[in-house]
Amino acid sequence: MLWATRISNIRLYQYHRPFFTVPHNFRTKLNFSSLSQPQGFCYLDEDCDDFLPWLEQKAGAKISSVLSIGKSAFGRSLFASKSIQTGDCILKVPYSVQITPDNLLPEIKSLLGDEVGNIAKLAIIILCEQKIRQKSEWAPYISRLPQPGEMHNTIFWSQDELEMIRQSSVYQETINQKSQTENDYLAIKRALRHDPEILGDITYEGFMHACSLDFLNHDGATEAIVLSDEDKQDSEVIADRDYGPGEEVLIRYGKFSNATLMLDFGFSLPYNIHDQVQVHFNVPHHDLLREMKIDLLQRHRTPPIKDVNGFNSSSESFTIKLVLILVS
């Protein structure tokens, strides 16, 4: 239920974090694994029996009557508890139980400058709630968030591990993201230095973890996405296909390549229809045709890639969609 932004009436959600409160499939670094599981594969997660009832009580509304929380080979997941038909509402979450930057304590908000973005503000909210533990009104949610050891985003990789992908665009994007996260952390530390009791001994590692939390499970081929309605003041997911009891329910985070999925979520897909590669180039300043070349590249390249955290790819790059040709 972490939300960084909302956009106009009945529109696609501008994704910054996966939608619901169930940790997504965690995978070993660079492990290509299928997201789908056989029907009836799951078994119920007894640790989460009280979660949906708690959320519905907090929301004062029905969240879902067709979902249950279970476990698959990849961890905690959402499954169909009964048959779901195409077009059915799978999940409906009122704005009142979505954590957004607006939930930031006023005394903290007044201290932060404009350079601190929404992801960093959401991280602060999580850290504040974690600090007060069971006293938090969000304790049932906070206690079920992924732990640091369960996060496989590339920003958590060691330098030796990053060396394995040095030739990939993910390497530089990871460096950029770590730099942005560190800048946000230092800005927050400066802003809160006169009132250390607010967050106490906040660490860079803890802040980085809070910035990277994510949930639910992704399928790049599904058309099920999060829709938000300002008039109804809620967000919902509509089934794009039929589900039988016991099938894992998936949504699409966005039309992301494996590079972006590994960077921001710590997993990749074996057959990603949205996969692409970035080609970097450098036109020397002494090149007599430099201006002409840059003009041609600017006119014919795809727009700069922006990942879910809002970081732009290099302007000295263009993107090629991966095209696979099967020869029989």
Coordinates of N, CA, C and O in Angstrom, one line a residue, residues 156-295:
F156 N 21.7 -3.4 -3.9 CA 22.2 -4.2 -2.7 C 23.3 -5.1 -3.1 O 23.8 -5.8 -2.2
W157 N 23.7 -5.1 -4.3 CA 24.8 -6.0 -4.7 C 26.1 -5.5 -4.3 O 26.4 -4.3 -4.2
S158 N 27.1 -6.4 -4.0 CA 28.4 -6.0 -3.7 C 29.1 -5.5 -4.9 O 28.7 -5.8 -6.1
Q159 N 30.3 -4.9 -4.8 CA 31.0 -4.4 -5.9 C 31.5 -5.6 -6.8 O 31.5 -5.4 -8.1
D160 N 31.9 -6.7 -6.2 CA 32.2 -7.8 -7.0 C 31.1 -8.3 -7.9 O 31.3 -8.7 -9.0
E161 N 29.9 -8.3 -7.3 CA 28.7 -8.8 -8.0 C 28.4 -7.8 -9.1 O 28.0 -8.2 -10.2
L162 N 28.5 -6.5 -8.9 CA 28.2 -5.5 -9.9 C 29.2 -5.6 -11.1 O 28.9 -5.3 -12.2
E163 N 30.4 -6.0 -10.8 CA 31.4 -6.2 -11.9 C 30.9 -7.2 -12.9 O 31.3 -7.1 -14.1
M164 N 30.1 -8.1 -12.5 CA 29.6 -9.1 -13.5 C 28.7 -8.4 -14.5 O 28.5 -9.0 -15.6
I165 N 28.1 -7.3 -14.2 CA 27.2 -6.6 -15.2 C 27.8 -5.3 -15.6 O 27.0 -4.4 -16.1
R166 N 29.1 -5.1 -15.5 CA 29.7 -3.8 -15.8 C 29.4 -3.4 -17.3 O 29.2 -2.2 -17.5
Q167 N 29.3 -4.3 -18.2 CA 29.1 -4.0 -19.6 C 27.6 -3.7 -19.9 O 27.3 -3.3 -21.0
S168 N 26.7 -3.9 -18.9 CA 25.3 -3.6 -19.1 C 25.0 -2.2 -18.6 O 25.6 -1.6 -17.8
S169 N 23.9 -1.7 -19.2 CA 23.4 -0.4 -18.8 C 23.0 -0.4 -17.4 O 22.9 0.7 -16.7
V170 N 22.6 -1.6 -16.8 CA 22.1 -1.7 -15.5 C 23.2 -1.2 -14.5 O 22.9 -0.7 -13.4
Y171 N 24.5 -1.5 -14.9 CA 25.6 -1.1 -14.0 C 25.6 0.4 -13.7 O 25.5 0.8 -12.5
Q172 N 25.5 1.2 -14.7 CA 25.6 2.7 -14.5 C 24.3 3.2 -13.9 O 24.3 4.1 -13.1
E173 N 23.1 2.6 -14.3 CA 21.9 2.9 -13.7 C 21.9 2.6 -12.2 O 21.3 3.4 -11.4
T174 N 22.5 1.5 -11.8 CA 22.6 1.2 -10.4 C 23.5 2.2 -9.6 O 23.1 2.7 -8.5
I175 N 24.6 2.6 -10.2 CA 25.5 3.6 -9.6 C 24.7 4.9 -9.5 O 24.8 5.6 -8.4
N176 N 23.9 5.3 -10.5 CA 23.1 6.6 -10.4 C 22.1 6.5 -9.3 O 21.9 7.5 -8.6
Q177 N 21.4 5.3 -9.2 CA 20.4 5.2 -8.2 C 21.0 5.2 -6.8 O 20.4 5.8 -5.9
K178 N 22.1 4.6 -6.6 CA 22.7 4.6 -5.3 C 23.2 6.0 -4.9 O 23.0 6.4 -3.8
S179 N 23.6 6.7 -5.9 CA 24.0 8.1 -5.7 C 22.8 9.0 -5.3 O 22.9 9.8 -4.4
Q180 N 21.7 8.8 -6.0 CA 20.5 9.6 -5.7 C 20.0 9.2 -4.3 O 19.6 10.1 -3.6
T181 N 20.0 7.9 -4.0 CA 19.6 7.5 -2.6 C 20.4 8.1 -1.6 O 20.0 8.6 -0.5
E182 N 21.7 8.1 -1.8 CA 22.7 8.7 -0.8 C 22.4 10.2 -0.7 O 22.5 10.8 0.4
N183 N 22.2 10.9 -1.8 CA 21.9 12.3 -1.7 C 20.7 12.6 -0.9 O 20.6 13.6 -0.1
D184 N 19.6 11.8 -1.1 CA 18.4 12.0 -0.4 C 18.6 11.7 1.1 O 18.1 12.5 2.0
Y185 N 19.4 10.7 1.4 CA 19.7 10.4 2.8 C 20.4 11.5 3.5 O 20.1 11.9 4.6
L186 N 21.4 12.1 2.8 CA 22.2 13.2 3.4 C 21.3 14.4 3.6 O 21.5 15.1 4.6
A187 N 20.4 14.7 2.6 CA 19.5 15.8 2.7 C 18.6 15.7 3.9 O 18.3 16.6 4.7
I188 N 18.1 14.4 4.2 CA 17.2 14.2 5.3 C 18.0 14.3 6.6 O 17.5 14.9 7.6
K189 N 19.2 13.8 6.6 CA 20.0 13.9 7.9 C 20.3 15.3 8.2 O 20.2 15.7 9.4
R190 N 20.6 16.2 7.2 CA 20.8 17.6 7.4 C 19.5 18.2 8.0 O 19.6 19.1 8.9
A191 N 18.4 17.9 7.4 CA 17.1 18.5 7.7 C 16.7 18.2 9.2 O 16.1 19.0 9.9
L192 N 17.1 16.9 9.6 CA 16.6 16.5 10.9 C 17.7 16.5 12.0 O 17.5 16.0 13.1
R193 N 18.8 17.2 11.7 CA 20.0 17.2 12.6 C 19.6 17.9 13.9 O 20.2 17.6 14.9
H194 N 18.7 18.8 13.9 CA 18.4 19.6 15.1 C 17.3 18.9 15.9 O 17.0 19.3 17.0
D195 N 16.7 17.8 15.4 CA 15.7 17.1 16.1 C 15.9 15.6 15.9 O 15.1 14.9 15.3
P196 N 17.0 15.0 16.5 CA 17.4 13.6 16.2 C 16.4 12.6 16.8 O 16.4 11.4 16.4
E197 N 15.5 13.0 17.7 CA 14.5 12.1 18.2 C 13.5 11.6 17.2 O 12.8 10.6 17.4
I198 N 13.3 12.4 16.2 CA 12.3 12.0 15.2 C 12.5 10.6 14.6 O 11.7 9.8 14.5
L199 N 13.8 10.4 14.1 CA 14.1 9.2 13.5 C 15.2 8.4 14.3 O 15.5 7.3 13.9
G200 N 15.8 9.1 15.2 CA 16.9 8.5 16.0 C 18.1 8.1 15.2 O 18.6 9.0 14.4
D201 N 18.5 6.9 15.3 CA 19.8 6.5 14.6 C 19.5 5.9 13.2 O 19.9 4.8 12.9
I202 N 18.9 6.7 12.4 CA 18.6 6.3 11.0 C 20.0 6.1 10.3 O 20.9 6.9 10.4
T203 N 20.1 4.9 9.6 CA 21.3 4.6 8.9 C 21.1 4.6 7.4 O 19.9 4.5 6.9
Y204 N 22.1 4.8 6.7 CA 22.0 4.8 5.2 C 21.5 3.4 4.7 O 20.6 3.4 3.8
E205 N 21.9 2.3 5.3 CA 21.4 1.0 4.9 C 19.9 0.9 5.2 O 19.2 0.3 4.3
G206 N 19.5 1.3 6.4 CA 18.1 1.3 6.7 C 17.2 2.1 5.7 O 16.1 1.7 5.3
F207 N 17.8 3.3 5.4 CA 17.0 4.2 4.5 C 17.0 3.6 3.1 O 15.9 3.6 2.4
M208 N 18.1 3.0 2.6 CA 18.1 2.4 1.3 C 17.1 1.2 1.2 O 16.4 1.1 0.2
H209 N 17.0 0.5 2.3 CA 16.1 -0.7 2.3 C 14.7 -0.1 2.3 O 13.8 -0.7 1.5
A210 N 14.4 0.9 3.0 CA 13.0 1.5 3.0 C 12.6 2.0 1.7 O 11.4 2.0 1.3
C211 N 13.6 2.5 0.9 CA 13.3 3.1 -0.4 C 13.0 2.0 -1.4 O 12.5 2.3 -2.5
S212 N 13.4 0.8 -1.1 CA 13.4 -0.2 -2.1 C 12.3 -1.3 -1.9 O 12.2 -2.2 -2.6
L213 N 11.5 -1.1 -0.9 CA 10.4 -2.1 -0.6 C 9.4 -2.2 -1.7 O 9.0 -1.2 -2.3
D214 N 9.0 -3.5 -2.0 CA 8.1 -3.7 -3.0 C 7.2 -5.0 -2.7 O 7.6 -5.8 -1.9
F215 N 6.1 -5.1 -3.5 CA 5.1 -6.1 -3.1 C 4.4 -6.7 -4.3 O 4.7 -6.4 -5.4
L216 N 3.5 -7.7 -4.0 CA 2.7 -8.4 -5.0 C 3.7 -9.1 -6.0 O 4.9 -9.2 -5.8
N217 N 3.1 -9.6 -7.1 CA 3.9 -10.3 -8.1 C 3.6 -9.8 -9.5 O 2.5 -9.5 -9.8
H218 N 4.6 -9.7 -10.3 CA 4.6 -9.1 -11.6 C 4.5 -10.2 -12.7 O 5.2 -11.2 -12.7
D219 N 3.7 -9.8 -13.8 CA 3.7 -10.6 -15.0 C 3.7 -9.6 -16.1 O 2.7 -8.9 -16.3
G220 N 4.7 -9.6 -16.9 CA 4.8 -8.5 -18.0 C 3.8 -8.7 -19.1 O 3.5 -7.8 -19.8
A221 N 3.2 -9.9 -19.2 CA 2.2 -10.2 -20.3 C 0.8 -9.8 -19.9 O -0.1 -9.7 -20.7
T222 N 0.5 -9.7 -18.6 CA -0.9 -9.5 -18.2 C -1.3 -8.0 -18.5 O -0.4 -7.1 -18.5
E223 N -2.6 -7.8 -18.6 CA -3.1 -6.5 -18.8 C -3.7 -5.9 -17.5 O -4.3 -4.9 -17.5
A224 N -3.6 -6.7 -16.4 CA -4.1 -6.3 -15.1 C -3.2 -5.3 -14.5 O -2.0 -5.6 -14.2
I225 N -3.7 -4.1 -14.3 CA -2.9 -3.0 -13.7 C -3.8 -2.3 -12.7 O -4.9 -2.6 -12.5
V226 N -3.1 -1.4 -12.0 CA -3.8 -0.7 -10.9 C -4.5 0.6 -11.5 O -3.9 1.4 -12.2
L227 N -5.8 0.7 -11.3 CA -6.6 1.8 -11.7 C -7.0 2.6 -10.5 O -7.5 2.0 -9.5
S228 N -6.9 3.9 -10.5 CA -7.3 4.8 -9.4 C -8.4 5.7 -9.8 O -8.3 6.2 -11.0
D229 N -9.3 6.0 -9.0 CA -10.5 6.8 -9.3 C -10.6 7.9 -8.2 O -10.9 7.6 -7.0
E230 N -10.3 9.1 -8.6 CA -10.4 10.2 -7.6 C -11.9 10.4 -7.1 O -12.1 10.8 -6.0
D231 N -12.8 10.1 -8.0 CA -14.2 10.3 -7.6 C -14.6 9.3 -6.5 O -15.3 9.7 -5.5
K232 N -14.3 8.1 -6.7 CA -14.6 7.0 -5.7 C -13.6 7.0 -4.6 O -13.8 6.3 -3.6
Q233 N -12.5 7.6 -4.8 CA -11.4 7.7 -3.7 C -10.9 6.2 -3.4 O -10.8 5.9 -2.3
D234 N -10.7 5.5 -4.5 CA -10.1 4.2 -4.3 C -9.3 3.7 -5.5 O -9.3 4.4 -6.5
S235 N -8.5 2.7 -5.3 CA -7.7 2.1 -6.4 C -8.2 0.6 -6.5 O -8.4 0.0 -5.5
E236 N -8.2 0.1 -7.7 CA -8.6 -1.3 -7.8 C -7.9 -2.0 -9.0 O -7.3 -1.4 -9.8
V237 N -7.9 -3.3 -8.9 CA -7.4 -4.2 -9.9 C -8.5 -5.0 -10.6 O -9.2 -5.6 -9.8
I238 N -8.6 -5.0 -11.9 CA -9.6 -5.7 -12.6 C -8.9 -6.9 -13.3 O -7.9 -6.8 -13.9
A239 N -9.5 -8.1 -13.2 CA -9.0 -9.3 -13.8 C -9.0 -9.2 -15.3 O -10.0 -8.9 -15.9
D240 N -7.9 -9.5 -15.9 CA -7.8 -9.5 -17.4 C -8.0 -10.9 -18.0 O -8.0 -11.1 -19.2
R241 N -8.2 -11.9 -17.1 CA -8.4 -13.3 -17.5 C -9.1 -14.0 -16.4 O -9.3 -13.5 -15.3
D242 N -9.5 -15.2 -16.7 CA -10.1 -16.1 -15.7 C -9.1 -16.7 -14.8 O -8.0 -17.1 -15.3
Y243 N -9.4 -16.9 -13.6 CA -8.5 -17.6 -12.6 C -9.3 -18.7 -12.0 O -10.5 -18.5 -11.6
G244 N -8.7 -19.9 -11.8 CA -9.3 -20.9 -11.1 C -8.8 -20.9 -9.6 O -7.8 -20.3 -9.3
P245 N -9.6 -21.5 -8.7 CA -9.1 -21.5 -7.3 C -7.7 -22.1 -7.1 O -7.4 -23.1 -7.7
G246 N -6.9 -21.3 -6.4 CA -5.5 -21.8 -6.1 C -4.5 -21.2 -7.1 O -3.3 -21.3 -6.9
E247 N -5.0 -20.5 -8.2 CA -4.0 -19.9 -9.1 C -3.5 -18.6 -8.5 O -4.2 -17.8 -7.9
E248 N -2.2 -18.3 -8.7 CA -1.6 -17.1 -8.3 C -2.1 -15.9 -9.1 O -2.2 -16.0 -10.3
V249 N -2.5 -14.8 -8.5 CA -3.0 -13.6 -9.1 C -1.9 -12.7 -9.3 O -1.2 -12.3 -8.4
L250 N -1.7 -12.2 -10.6 CA -0.6 -11.4 -10.9 C -1.1 -10.0 -11.5 O -2.1 -10.0 -12.1
I251 N -0.2 -9.0 -11.4 CA -0.5 -7.7 -12.1 C 0.8 -7.4 -12.8 O 1.8 -8.0 -12.7
R252 N 0.6 -6.3 -13.7 CA 1.8 -5.8 -14.4 C 2.3 -4.5 -13.7 O 1.5 -3.6 -13.6
Y253 N 3.5 -4.5 -13.3 CA 4.1 -3.3 -12.7 C 4.2 -2.2 -13.8 O 4.0 -1.0 -13.5
G254 N 4.5 -2.6 -15.0 CA 4.7 -1.7 -16.1 C 5.3 -2.5 -17.3 O 5.6 -3.7 -17.1
K255 N 5.5 -1.9 -18.4 CA 6.1 -2.5 -19.5 C 7.6 -2.4 -19.4 O 8.2 -1.6 -20.2
F256 N 8.2 -3.1 -18.5 CA 9.6 -3.0 -18.1 C 10.5 -4.1 -18.7 O 10.1 -5.2 -18.8
S257 N 11.7 -3.7 -19.1 CA 12.7 -4.6 -19.6 C 13.2 -5.4 -18.4 O 13.1 -5.0 -17.2
N258 N 14.0 -6.4 -18.7 CA 14.6 -7.2 -17.6 C 15.7 -6.3 -16.8 O 15.9 -6.5 -15.6
A259 N 16.3 -5.4 -17.6 CA 17.2 -4.5 -16.9 C 16.5 -3.7 -15.8 O 17.0 -3.5 -14.7
T260 N 15.4 -3.1 -16.1 CA 14.6 -2.3 -15.1 C 14.1 -3.2 -14.0 O 14.2 -2.8 -12.8
L261 N 13.6 -4.4 -14.3 CA 13.1 -5.3 -13.3 C 14.2 -5.7 -12.3 O 14.0 -5.7 -11.1
M262 N 15.4 -6.0 -12.9 CA 16.5 -6.3 -12.0 C 17.0 -5.1 -11.2 O 17.3 -5.3 -10.0
L263 N 17.0 -4.0 -11.8 CA 17.4 -2.8 -11.1 C 16.5 -2.4 -9.9 O 17.0 -2.2 -8.8
D264 N 15.2 -2.4 -10.2 CA 14.3 -1.9 -9.2 C 13.6 -2.9 -8.3 O 13.1 -2.6 -7.3
F265 N 13.6 -4.2 -8.8 CA 12.8 -5.2 -8.1 C 13.6 -6.5 -7.8 O 13.2 -7.3 -7.0
G266 N 14.8 -6.6 -8.4 CA 15.7 -7.7 -8.0 C 15.3 -9.0 -8.6 O 15.7 -10.1 -8.1
F267 N 14.6 -9.0 -9.8 CA 14.3 -10.3 -10.5 C 14.3 -10.0 -12.0 O 14.2 -8.9 -12.4
S268 N 14.3 -11.0 -12.8 CA 14.2 -10.9 -14.2 C 13.3 -12.1 -14.7 O 13.0 -13.0 -14.0
L269 N 12.8 -11.9 -16.0 CA 11.9 -12.9 -16.6 C 12.6 -13.7 -17.7 O 13.4 -13.1 -18.4
P270 N 12.3 -15.0 -17.8 CA 12.9 -15.8 -18.9 C 12.5 -15.3 -20.3 O 13.3 -15.4 -21.2
Y271 N 11.3 -15.0 -20.5 CA 10.8 -14.5 -21.8 C 10.0 -13.2 -21.6 O 8.8 -13.2 -21.4
N272 N 10.8 -12.1 -21.7 CA 10.2 -10.8 -21.4 C 9.9 -10.1 -22.7 O 10.8 -9.7 -23.4
I273 N 8.6 -10.0 -23.0 CA 8.2 -9.4 -24.3 C 8.5 -7.9 -24.3 O 8.4 -7.3 -25.4
H274 N 8.8 -7.3 -23.2 CA 9.2 -5.9 -23.2 C 10.7 -5.7 -23.1 O 11.1 -4.5 -22.8
D275 N 11.5 -6.7 -23.3 CA 12.9 -6.6 -23.1 C 13.5 -5.7 -24.2 O 13.0 -5.6 -25.3
Q276 N 14.6 -5.0 -23.8 CA 15.2 -4.1 -24.7 C 16.7 -3.9 -24.3 O 17.1 -4.3 -23.2
V277 N 17.5 -3.4 -25.2 CA 18.9 -3.1 -24.8 C 19.2 -1.6 -25.1 O 18.6 -1.0 -26.0
Q278 N 20.1 -1.1 -24.3 CA 20.5 0.3 -24.5 C 21.8 0.3 -25.2 O 22.7 -0.5 -24.8
V279 N 22.0 1.1 -26.2 CA 23.2 1.3 -26.9 C 23.8 2.7 -26.6 O 23.1 3.7 -26.9
H280 N 25.0 2.7 -26.0 CA 25.6 4.0 -25.6 C 26.6 4.4 -26.7 O 27.2 3.6 -27.4
F281 N 26.7 5.7 -26.9 CA 27.6 6.2 -27.9 C 28.2 7.5 -27.4 O 27.8 8.1 -26.4
N282 N 29.3 7.8 -28.1 CA 30.0 9.0 -27.7 C 30.5 9.7 -29.0 O 31.3 9.1 -29.7
V283 N 30.0 10.9 -29.3 CA 30.4 11.7 -30.4 C 31.5 12.7 -30.0 O 31.2 13.6 -29.2
P284 N 32.7 12.5 -30.4 CA 33.8 13.4 -29.9 C 33.5 14.8 -30.3 O 32.9 15.1 -31.3
H285 N 34.0 15.7 -29.4 CA 33.8 17.1 -29.7 C 34.6 17.6 -30.9 O 34.2 18.6 -31.6
H286 N 35.6 16.9 -31.2 CA 36.4 17.3 -32.4 C 35.9 16.8 -33.7 O 36.4 17.1 -34.8
D287 N 34.8 16.0 -33.7 CA 34.2 15.4 -34.9 C 33.6 16.6 -35.7 O 32.7 17.3 -35.2
L288 N 34.0 16.7 -36.9 CA 33.5 17.8 -37.7 C 32.0 17.7 -38.0 O 31.3 18.6 -38.3
L289 N 31.5 16.4 -37.9 CA 30.1 16.2 -38.2 C 29.3 16.0 -36.9 O 28.2 15.4 -36.9
R290 N 29.9 16.4 -35.8 CA 29.3 16.2 -34.4 C 27.8 16.7 -34.4 O 26.9 16.0 -33.9
E291 N 27.6 17.9 -34.7 CA 26.2 18.5 -34.6 C 25.2 17.8 -35.5 O 24.1 17.5 -35.1
M292 N 25.6 17.4 -36.7 CA 24.7 16.6 -37.6 C 24.4 15.3 -37.0 O 23.3 14.8 -37.0
K293 N 25.4 14.6 -36.5 CA 25.2 13.3 -35.9 C 24.3 13.3 -34.7 O 23.4 12.5 -34.5
I294 N 24.5 14.3 -33.8 CA 23.7 14.4 -32.6 C 22.3 14.7 -33.0 O 21.3 14.2 -32.4
D295 N 22.1 15.6 -34.0 CA 20.8 16.0 -34.4 C 20.0 14.7 -35.0 O 18.8 14.5 -34.7

